[in-house]
CSV table of C-alpha atoms and ligand atoms in Angstrom, one decimal:
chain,number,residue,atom,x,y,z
A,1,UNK,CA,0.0,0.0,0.0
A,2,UNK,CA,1.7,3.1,-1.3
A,3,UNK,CA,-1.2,5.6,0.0
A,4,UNK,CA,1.1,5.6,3.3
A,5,UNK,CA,4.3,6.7,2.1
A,6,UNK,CA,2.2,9.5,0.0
A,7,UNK,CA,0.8,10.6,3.1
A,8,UNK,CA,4.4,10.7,5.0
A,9,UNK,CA,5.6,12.7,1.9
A,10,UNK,CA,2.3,15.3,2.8
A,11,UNK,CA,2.3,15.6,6.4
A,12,UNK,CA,6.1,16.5,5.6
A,13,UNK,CA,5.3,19.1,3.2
A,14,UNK,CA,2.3,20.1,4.8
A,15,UNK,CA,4.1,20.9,8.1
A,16,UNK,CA,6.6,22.3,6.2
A,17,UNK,CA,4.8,25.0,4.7
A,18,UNK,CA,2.4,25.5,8.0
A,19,UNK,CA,5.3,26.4,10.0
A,20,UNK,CA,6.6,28.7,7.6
A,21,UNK,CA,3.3,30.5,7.7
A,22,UNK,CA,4.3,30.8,11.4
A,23,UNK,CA,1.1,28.3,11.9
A,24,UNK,CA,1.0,26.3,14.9
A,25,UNK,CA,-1.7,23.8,13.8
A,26,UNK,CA,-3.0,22.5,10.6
A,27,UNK,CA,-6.8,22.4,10.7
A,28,UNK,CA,-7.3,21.3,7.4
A,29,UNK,CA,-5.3,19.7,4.5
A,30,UNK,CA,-6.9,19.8,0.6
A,31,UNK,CA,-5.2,17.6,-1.7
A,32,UNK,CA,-5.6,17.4,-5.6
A,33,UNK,CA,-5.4,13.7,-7.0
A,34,UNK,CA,-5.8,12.6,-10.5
A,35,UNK,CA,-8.0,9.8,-11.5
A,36,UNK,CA,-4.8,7.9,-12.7
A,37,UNK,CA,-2.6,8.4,-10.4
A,38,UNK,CA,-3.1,5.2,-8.7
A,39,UNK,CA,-4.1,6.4,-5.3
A,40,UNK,CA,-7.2,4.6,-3.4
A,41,UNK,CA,-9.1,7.0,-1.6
A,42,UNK,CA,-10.1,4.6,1.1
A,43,UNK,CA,-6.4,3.7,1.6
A,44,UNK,CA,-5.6,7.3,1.5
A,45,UNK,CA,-8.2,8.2,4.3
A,46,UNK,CA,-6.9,5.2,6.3
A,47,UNK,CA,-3.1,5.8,6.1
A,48,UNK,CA,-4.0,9.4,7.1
A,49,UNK,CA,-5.2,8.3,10.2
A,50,UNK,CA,-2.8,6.3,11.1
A,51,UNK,CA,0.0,8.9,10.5
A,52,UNK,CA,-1.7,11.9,11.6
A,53,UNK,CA,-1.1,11.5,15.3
A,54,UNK,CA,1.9,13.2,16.8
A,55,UNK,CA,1.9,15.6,14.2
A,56,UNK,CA,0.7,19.2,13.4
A,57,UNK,CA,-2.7,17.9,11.8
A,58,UNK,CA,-3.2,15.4,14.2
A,59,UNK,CA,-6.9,16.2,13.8
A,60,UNK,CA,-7.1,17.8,10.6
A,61,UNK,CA,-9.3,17.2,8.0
A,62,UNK,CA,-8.4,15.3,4.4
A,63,UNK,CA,-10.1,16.8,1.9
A,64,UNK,CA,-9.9,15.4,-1.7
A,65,UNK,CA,-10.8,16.3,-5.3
A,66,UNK,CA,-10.4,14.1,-7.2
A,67,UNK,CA,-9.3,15.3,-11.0
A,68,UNK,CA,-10.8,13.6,-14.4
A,69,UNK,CA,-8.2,12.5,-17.1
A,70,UNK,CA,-7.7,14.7,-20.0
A,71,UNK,CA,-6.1,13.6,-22.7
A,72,UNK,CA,-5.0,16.0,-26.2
A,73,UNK,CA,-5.1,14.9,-29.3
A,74,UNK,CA,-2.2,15.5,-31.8
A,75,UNK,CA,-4.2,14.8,-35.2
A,76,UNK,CA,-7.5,17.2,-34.3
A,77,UNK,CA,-5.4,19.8,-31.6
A,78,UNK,CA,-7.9,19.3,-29.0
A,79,UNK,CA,-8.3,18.1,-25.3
A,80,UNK,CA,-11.2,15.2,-24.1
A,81,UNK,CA,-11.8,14.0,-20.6
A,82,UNK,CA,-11.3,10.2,-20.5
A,83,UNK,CA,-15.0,8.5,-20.6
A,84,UNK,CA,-13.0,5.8,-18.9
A,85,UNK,CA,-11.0,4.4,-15.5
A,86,UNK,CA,-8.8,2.2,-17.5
A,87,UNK,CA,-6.7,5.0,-19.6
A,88,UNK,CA,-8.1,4.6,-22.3
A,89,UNK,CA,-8.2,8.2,-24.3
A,90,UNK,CA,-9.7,7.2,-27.8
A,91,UNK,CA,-10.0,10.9,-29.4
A,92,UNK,CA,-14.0,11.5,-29.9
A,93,UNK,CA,-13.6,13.2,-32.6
A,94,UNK,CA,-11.2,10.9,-35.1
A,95,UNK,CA,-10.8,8.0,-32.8
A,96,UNK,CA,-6.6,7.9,-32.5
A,97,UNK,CA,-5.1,6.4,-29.4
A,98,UNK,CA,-3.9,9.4,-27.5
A,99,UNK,CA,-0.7,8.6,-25.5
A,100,UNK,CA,-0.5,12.0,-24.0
A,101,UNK,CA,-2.3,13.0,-20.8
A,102,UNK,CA,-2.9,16.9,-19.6
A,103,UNK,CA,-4.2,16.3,-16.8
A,104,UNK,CA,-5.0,13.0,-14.6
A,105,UNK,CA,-1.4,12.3,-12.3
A,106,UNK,CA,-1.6,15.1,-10.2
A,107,UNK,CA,-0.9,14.3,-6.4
A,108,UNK,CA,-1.1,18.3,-5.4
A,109,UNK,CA,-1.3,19.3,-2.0
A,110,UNK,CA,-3.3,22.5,-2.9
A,111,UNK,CA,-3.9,24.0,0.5
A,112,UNK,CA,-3.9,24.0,3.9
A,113,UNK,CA,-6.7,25.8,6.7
A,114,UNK,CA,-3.9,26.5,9.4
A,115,UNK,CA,-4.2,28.3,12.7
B,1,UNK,CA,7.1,45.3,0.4
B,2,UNK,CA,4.3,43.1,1.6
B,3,UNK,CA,5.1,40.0,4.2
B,4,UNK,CA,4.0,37.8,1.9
B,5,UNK,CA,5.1,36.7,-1.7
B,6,UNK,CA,2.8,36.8,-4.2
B,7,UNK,CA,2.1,33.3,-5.2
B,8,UNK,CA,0.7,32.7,-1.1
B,9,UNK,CA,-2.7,34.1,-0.8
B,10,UNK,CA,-3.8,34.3,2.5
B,11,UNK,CA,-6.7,34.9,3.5
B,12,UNK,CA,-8.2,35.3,7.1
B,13,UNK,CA,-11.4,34.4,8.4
B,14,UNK,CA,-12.6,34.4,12.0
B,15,UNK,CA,-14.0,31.5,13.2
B,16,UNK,CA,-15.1,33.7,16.7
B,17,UNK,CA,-12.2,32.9,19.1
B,18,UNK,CA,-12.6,34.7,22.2
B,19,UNK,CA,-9.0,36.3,21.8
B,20,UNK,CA,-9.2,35.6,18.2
B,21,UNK,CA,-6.0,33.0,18.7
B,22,UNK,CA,-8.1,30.6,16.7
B,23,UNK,CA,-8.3,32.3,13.7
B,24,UNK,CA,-7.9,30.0,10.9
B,25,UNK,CA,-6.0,31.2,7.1
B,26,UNK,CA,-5.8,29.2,3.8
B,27,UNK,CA,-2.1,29.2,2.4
B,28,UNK,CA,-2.2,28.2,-1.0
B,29,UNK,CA,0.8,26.1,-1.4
B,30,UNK,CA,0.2,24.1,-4.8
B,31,UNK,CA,3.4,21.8,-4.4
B,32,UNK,CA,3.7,18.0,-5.7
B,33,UNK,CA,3.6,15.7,-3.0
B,34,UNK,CA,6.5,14.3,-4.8
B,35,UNK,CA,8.3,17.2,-4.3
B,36,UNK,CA,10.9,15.7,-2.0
B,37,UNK,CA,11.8,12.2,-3.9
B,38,UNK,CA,11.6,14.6,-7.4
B,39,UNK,CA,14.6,16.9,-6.3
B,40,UNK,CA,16.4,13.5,-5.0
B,41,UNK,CA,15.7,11.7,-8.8
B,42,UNK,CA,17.2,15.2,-10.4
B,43,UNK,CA,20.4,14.3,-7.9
B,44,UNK,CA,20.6,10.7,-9.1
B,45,UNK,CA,20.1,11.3,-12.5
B,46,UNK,CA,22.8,14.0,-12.3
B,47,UNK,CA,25.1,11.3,-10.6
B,48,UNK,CA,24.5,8.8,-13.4
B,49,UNK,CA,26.0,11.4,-15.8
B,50,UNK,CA,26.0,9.8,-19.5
B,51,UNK,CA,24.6,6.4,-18.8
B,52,UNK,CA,21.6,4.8,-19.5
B,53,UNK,CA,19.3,4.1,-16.8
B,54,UNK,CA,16.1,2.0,-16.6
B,55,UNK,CA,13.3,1.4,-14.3
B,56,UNK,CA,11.7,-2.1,-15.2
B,57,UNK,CA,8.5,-2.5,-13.4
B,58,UNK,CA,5.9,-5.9,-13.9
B,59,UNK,CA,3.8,-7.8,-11.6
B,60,UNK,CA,6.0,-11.0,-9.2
B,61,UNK,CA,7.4,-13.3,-11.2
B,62,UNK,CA,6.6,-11.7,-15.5
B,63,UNK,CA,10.3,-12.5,-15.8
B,64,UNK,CA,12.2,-8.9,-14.9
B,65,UNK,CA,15.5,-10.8,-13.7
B,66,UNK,CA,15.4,-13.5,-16.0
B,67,UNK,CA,15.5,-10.7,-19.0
B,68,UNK,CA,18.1,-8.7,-17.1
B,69,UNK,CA,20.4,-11.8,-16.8
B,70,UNK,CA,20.1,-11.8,-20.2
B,71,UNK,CA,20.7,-8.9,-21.4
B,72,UNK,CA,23.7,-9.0,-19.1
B,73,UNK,CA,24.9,-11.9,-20.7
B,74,UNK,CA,24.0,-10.6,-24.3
B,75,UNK,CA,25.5,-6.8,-24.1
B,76,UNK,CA,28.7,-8.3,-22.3
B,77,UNK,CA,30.9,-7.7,-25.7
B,78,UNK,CA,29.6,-3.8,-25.9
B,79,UNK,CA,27.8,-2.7,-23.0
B,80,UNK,CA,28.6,-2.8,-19.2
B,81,UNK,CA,25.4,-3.1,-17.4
B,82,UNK,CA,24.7,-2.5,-13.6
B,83,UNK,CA,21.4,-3.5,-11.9
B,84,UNK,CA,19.5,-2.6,-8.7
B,85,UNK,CA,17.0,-4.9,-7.5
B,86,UNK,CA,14.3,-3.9,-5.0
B,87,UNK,CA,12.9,-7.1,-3.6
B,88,UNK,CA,10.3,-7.5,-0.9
B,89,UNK,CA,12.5,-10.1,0.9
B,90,UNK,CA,15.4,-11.6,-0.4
B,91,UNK,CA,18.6,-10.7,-2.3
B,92,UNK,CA,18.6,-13.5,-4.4
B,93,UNK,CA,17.5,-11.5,-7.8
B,94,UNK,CA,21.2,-9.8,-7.4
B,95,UNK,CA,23.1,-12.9,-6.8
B,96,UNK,CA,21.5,-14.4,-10.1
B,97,UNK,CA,22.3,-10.8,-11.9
B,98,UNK,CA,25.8,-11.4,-10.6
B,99,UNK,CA,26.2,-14.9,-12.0
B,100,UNK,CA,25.3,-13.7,-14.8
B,101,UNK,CA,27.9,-11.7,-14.9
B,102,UNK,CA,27.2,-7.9,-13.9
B,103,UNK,CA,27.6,-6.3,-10.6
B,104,UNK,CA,24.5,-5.3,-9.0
B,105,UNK,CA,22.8,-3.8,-5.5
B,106,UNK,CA,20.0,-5.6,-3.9
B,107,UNK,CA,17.6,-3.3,-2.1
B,108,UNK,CA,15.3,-4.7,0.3
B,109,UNK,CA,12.3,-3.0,1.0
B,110,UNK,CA,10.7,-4.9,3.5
B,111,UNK,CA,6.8,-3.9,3.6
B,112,UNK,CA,7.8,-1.1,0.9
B,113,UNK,CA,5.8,-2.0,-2.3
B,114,UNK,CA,8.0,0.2,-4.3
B,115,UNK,CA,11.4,1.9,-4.7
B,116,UNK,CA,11.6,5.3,-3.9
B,117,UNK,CA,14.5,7.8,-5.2
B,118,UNK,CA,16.3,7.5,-1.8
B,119,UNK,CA,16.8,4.3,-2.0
B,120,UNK,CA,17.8,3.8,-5.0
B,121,UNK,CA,20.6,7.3,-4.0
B,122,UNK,CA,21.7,4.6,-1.1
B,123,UNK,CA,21.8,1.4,-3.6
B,124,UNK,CA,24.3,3.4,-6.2
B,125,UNK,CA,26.5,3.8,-3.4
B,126,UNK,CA,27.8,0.4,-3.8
B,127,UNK,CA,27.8,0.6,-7.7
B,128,UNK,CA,30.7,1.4,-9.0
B,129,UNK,CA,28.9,3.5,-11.7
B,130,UNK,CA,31.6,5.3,-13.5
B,131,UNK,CA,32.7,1.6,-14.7
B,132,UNK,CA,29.4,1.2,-16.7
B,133,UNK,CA,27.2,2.3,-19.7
B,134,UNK,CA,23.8,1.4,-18.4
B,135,UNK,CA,22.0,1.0,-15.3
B,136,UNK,CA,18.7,-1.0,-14.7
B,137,UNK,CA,16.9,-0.7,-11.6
B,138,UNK,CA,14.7,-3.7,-11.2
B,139,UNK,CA,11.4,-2.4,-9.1
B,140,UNK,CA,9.7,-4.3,-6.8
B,141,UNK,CA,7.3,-6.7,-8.5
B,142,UNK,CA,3.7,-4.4,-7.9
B,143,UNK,CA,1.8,-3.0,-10.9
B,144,UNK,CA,0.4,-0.1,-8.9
B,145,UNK,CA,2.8,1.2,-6.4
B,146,UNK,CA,5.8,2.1,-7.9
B,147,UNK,CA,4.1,4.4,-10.4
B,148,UNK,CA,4.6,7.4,-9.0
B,149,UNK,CA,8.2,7.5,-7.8
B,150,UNK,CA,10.7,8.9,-10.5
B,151,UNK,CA,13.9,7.3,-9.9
B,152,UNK,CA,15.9,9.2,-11.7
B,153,UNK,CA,15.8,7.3,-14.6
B,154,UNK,CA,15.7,7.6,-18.4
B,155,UNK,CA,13.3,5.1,-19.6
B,156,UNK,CA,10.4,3.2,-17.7
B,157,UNK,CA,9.7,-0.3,-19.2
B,158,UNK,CA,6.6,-2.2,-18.3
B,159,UNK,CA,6.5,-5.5,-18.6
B,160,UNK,CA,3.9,-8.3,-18.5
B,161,UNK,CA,4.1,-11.8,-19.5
B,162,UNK,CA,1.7,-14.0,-21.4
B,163,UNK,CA,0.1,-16.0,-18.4
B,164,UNK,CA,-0.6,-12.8,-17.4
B,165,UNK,CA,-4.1,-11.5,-19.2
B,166,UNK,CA,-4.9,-9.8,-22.4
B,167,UNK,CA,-6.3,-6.6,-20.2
B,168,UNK,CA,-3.5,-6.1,-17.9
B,169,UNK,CA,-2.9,-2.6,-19.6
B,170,UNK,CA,-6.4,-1.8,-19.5
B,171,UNK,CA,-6.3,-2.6,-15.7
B,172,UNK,CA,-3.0,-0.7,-14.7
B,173,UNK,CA,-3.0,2.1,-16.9
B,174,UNK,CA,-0.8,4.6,-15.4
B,175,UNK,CA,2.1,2.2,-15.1
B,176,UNK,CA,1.2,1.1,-18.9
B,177,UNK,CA,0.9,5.1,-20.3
B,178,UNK,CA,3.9,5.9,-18.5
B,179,UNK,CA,6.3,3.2,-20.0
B,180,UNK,CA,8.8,4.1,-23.2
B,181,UNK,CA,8.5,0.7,-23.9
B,182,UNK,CA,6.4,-2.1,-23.1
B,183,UNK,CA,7.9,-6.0,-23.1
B,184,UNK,CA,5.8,-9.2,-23.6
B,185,UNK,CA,7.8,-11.9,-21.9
B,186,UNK,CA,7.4,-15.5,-22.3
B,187,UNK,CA,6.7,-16.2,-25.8
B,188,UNK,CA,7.9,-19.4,-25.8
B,189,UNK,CA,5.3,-20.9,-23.4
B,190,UNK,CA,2.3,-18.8,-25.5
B,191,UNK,CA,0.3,-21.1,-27.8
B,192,UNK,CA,0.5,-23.2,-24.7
B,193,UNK,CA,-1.4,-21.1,-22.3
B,194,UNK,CA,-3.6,-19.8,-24.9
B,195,UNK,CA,-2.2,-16.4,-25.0
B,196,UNK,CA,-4.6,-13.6,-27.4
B,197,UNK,CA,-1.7,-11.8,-28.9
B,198,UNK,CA,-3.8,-9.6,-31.0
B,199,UNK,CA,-5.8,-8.6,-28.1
B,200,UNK,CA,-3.2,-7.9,-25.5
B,201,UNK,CA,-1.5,-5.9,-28.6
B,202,UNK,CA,-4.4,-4.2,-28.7
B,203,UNK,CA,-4.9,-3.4,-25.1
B,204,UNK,CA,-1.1,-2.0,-25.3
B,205,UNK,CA,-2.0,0.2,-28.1
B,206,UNK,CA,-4.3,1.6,-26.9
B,207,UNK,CA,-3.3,2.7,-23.5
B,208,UNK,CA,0.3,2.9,-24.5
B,209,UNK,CA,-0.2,4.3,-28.0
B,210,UNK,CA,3.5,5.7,-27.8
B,211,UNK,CA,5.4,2.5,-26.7
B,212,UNK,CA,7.6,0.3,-28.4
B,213,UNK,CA,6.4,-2.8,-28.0
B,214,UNK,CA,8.7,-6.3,-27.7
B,215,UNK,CA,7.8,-10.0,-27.7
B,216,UNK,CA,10.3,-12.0,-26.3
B,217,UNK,CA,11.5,-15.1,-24.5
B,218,UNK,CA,14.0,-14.3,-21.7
B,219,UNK,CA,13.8,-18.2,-21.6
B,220,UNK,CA,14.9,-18.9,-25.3
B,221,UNK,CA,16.5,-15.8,-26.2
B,222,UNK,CA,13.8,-15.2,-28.8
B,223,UNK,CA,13.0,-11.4,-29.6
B,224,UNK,CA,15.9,-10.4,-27.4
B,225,UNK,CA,17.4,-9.0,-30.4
B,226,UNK,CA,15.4,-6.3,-31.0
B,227,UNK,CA,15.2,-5.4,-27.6
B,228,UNK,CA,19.5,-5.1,-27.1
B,229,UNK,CA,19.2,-3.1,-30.4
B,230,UNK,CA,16.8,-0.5,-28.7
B,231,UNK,CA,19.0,-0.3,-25.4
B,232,UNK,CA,21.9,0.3,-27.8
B,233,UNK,CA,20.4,3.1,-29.4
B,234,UNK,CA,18.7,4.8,-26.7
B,235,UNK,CA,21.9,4.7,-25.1
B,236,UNK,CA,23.7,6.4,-28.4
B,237,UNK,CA,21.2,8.5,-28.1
B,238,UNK,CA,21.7,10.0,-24.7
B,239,UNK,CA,25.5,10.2,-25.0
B,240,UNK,CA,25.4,12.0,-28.6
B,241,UNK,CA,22.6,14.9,-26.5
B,242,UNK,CA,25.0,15.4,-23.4
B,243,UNK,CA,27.6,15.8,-25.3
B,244,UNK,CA,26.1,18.5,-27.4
B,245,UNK,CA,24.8,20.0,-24.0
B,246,UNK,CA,28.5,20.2,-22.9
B,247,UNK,CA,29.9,21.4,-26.2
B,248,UNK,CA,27.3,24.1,-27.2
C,1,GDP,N1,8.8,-20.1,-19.9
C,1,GDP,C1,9.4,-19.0,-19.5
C,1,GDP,N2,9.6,-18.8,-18.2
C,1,GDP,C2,10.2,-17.6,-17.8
C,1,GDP,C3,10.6,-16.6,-18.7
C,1,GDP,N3,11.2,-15.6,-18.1
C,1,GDP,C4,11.1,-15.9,-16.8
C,1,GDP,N4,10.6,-17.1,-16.6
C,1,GDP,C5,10.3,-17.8,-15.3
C,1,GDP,O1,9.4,-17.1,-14.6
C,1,GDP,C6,9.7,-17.1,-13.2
C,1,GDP,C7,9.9,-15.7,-12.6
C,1,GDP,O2,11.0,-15.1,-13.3
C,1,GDP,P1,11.8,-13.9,-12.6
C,1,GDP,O3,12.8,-13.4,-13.5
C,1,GDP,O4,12.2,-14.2,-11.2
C,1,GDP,O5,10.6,-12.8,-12.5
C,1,GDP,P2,10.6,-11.4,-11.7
C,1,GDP,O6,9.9,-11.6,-10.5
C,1,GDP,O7,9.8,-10.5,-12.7
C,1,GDP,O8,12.0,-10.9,-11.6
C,1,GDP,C8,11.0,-17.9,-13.1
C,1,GDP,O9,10.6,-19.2,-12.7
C,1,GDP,C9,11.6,-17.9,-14.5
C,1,GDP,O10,12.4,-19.0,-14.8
C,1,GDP,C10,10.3,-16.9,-20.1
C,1,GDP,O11,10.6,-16.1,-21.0
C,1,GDP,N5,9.7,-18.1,-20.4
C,2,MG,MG1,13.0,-10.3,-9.8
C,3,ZN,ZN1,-8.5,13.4,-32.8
């Protein structure tokens, strides 16, 4: 389960960035995650728990959007969301195999709510 | 000047403390959660200087250090390969990569279902890697996991083998859209289990559109020589652009 190194790599970056704010709690954590990027959100939720205590969010919130696949299109020069989960990204207009994705990786942390 | 740079918005909003100490802000900070193991890859890459590097990545047992031994044994004449394995377990993937001929780092990950770029930053320590052309860093066997960790490397290569299922791109597609090239392994046993070729050709295409594909044996050797070809090349490749980078 790689969801709980992600989440070691966040609470790093997240305290990181909340103590540079000269924040002494993190109230609230909002991630981006792209719908390929291979992270279960259950897992997710549960390694957060289990990593939170001790730290500066030890009872934040995890708050998730999760963001569509887009994929361009080199023959028409245009971008499609993915009507699929399995990566997919058959051009809807002329039908090509597109191998190159705008948008569907991402693991962001966006933002915090600190205090 | 203000106190804050531009690029952190922050904006306040009382949630009725009685001093006001619990006033909560939103700081915008927009950063990969990768950050960290990204600036570590840039290091290792810069470490392996001109040489090729490869991050090999299949589900337990497709055949990743059966092919490596291989291609050890195969390149021996023109190319000087290296290999870092990350194994659950055991080290016994290195020991057959070093009866076969190459030197090579075991990294053991224990509950780790993946290598991350630290690791592999440790593992290189005990490769002598100035001695050789190209380094292949054997993941740990997991379709999922290691996705998302750059290791500093050139080239992924995904590979699946042909007891494996037609669909298996279909059903890990990041690891599949992400790979420069995509290796069928086990060719030899194929008509045997019943393996679709067309169909799992299809399911490559069209999640890896992009990918050079390869059907091999790491058994029989069939295939392979398409594959050393490729490694060759790419490997041409990235010594003829750093050295245009250093002249001009
Ligand atoms: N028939 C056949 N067996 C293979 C081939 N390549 C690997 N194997 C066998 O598959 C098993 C797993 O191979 P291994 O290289 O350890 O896989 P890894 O876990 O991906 O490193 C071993 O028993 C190998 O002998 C192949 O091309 N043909
Ligand atoms: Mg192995
Ligand atoms: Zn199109």
């Amino acid at each position: 389960m790689h969801e709980f190194s992600i989440v070691m790599s966040m609470l790093d970056l997240a305290e990181a960035s909340a103590r540079e704010e000269g924040a002494s709690r993190i109230e609230a954590i909002h991630l981006e995650i792209g719908a390929l990027a291979g992270v279960v959100p259950e897992a997710l939720e549960f390694a957060f728990q289990g990593a939170r205590e001790g730290t500066m969010a030890s009872a934040a919130r995890l708050e998730v959007d999760y963001l569509p696949a887009v994929a361009r299109c080199n023959t028409c020069d245009a971008s499609f969301e993915l009507d699929n989960r399995w990566g997919v990204a058959l051009c809807p207009t002329c039908g090509t195999p597109s191998a190159q994705l705008l948008q569907g990786k991402e693991m962001q942390l966006a933002r915090l709510e600190v205090a | 000047m203000a106190t804050h740079d531009s690029t952190r918005d922050i904006n306040l909003h009382s949630h009725g403390g009685v001093d006001g100490s619990t006033d909560v802000r939103t700081v915008q900070v927009q950063k990969s959660l990768m950050t960290h193991n990204d600036g570590v890859a840039a290091e290792n890459r810069m470490r392996f200087g001109s040489r090729l590097v490869l991050n090999i990545v299949s589900s337990p047992g497709s055949g990743k250090t059966a092919l490596m031994e291989r291609t050890v044994r195969e390149l021996a004449n023109d190319l000087q390969v290296g290999v870092v394995v990350g194994d659950l377990e055991t080290d016994n993937d290195a020991v057959r990569i070093h009866d076969a001929g190459a030197p090579s780092v075991q990294i053991v990950t224990g509950a780790v279902c993946h290598l991350e770029a630290e690791m592999v930053a440790r593992a290189v320590d005990n490769l002598d890697v100035e001695g050789l052309d190209v380094v292949v860093i054997e993941n740990v066997g997991n379709l999922v996991c290691p996705a998302a960790w750059d290791l500093g490397e050139d080239l992924r290569v995904t590979m699946l083998s042909v007891t494996e299922g037609e669909d298996k791109p279909l059903k890990y597609p990041r690891i599949f859209k992400d790979a420069h090239a995509v290796i069928v392994n086990k060719i030899d046993i194929a008509e045997v289990v019943g393996f679709d070729r067309a169909k799992a050709l299809d399911s490559i295409a069209k999640v890896a559109p992009a990918a050079t594909v390869f059907e091999v044996s790491a058994k029989t050797g069939e295939g392979m020589a398409d594959w050393l070809d490729w490694l060759r090349a790419r490997r041409v490749e990235k010594v003829e652009r750093l050295s245009k980078v250093t002249v001009g």
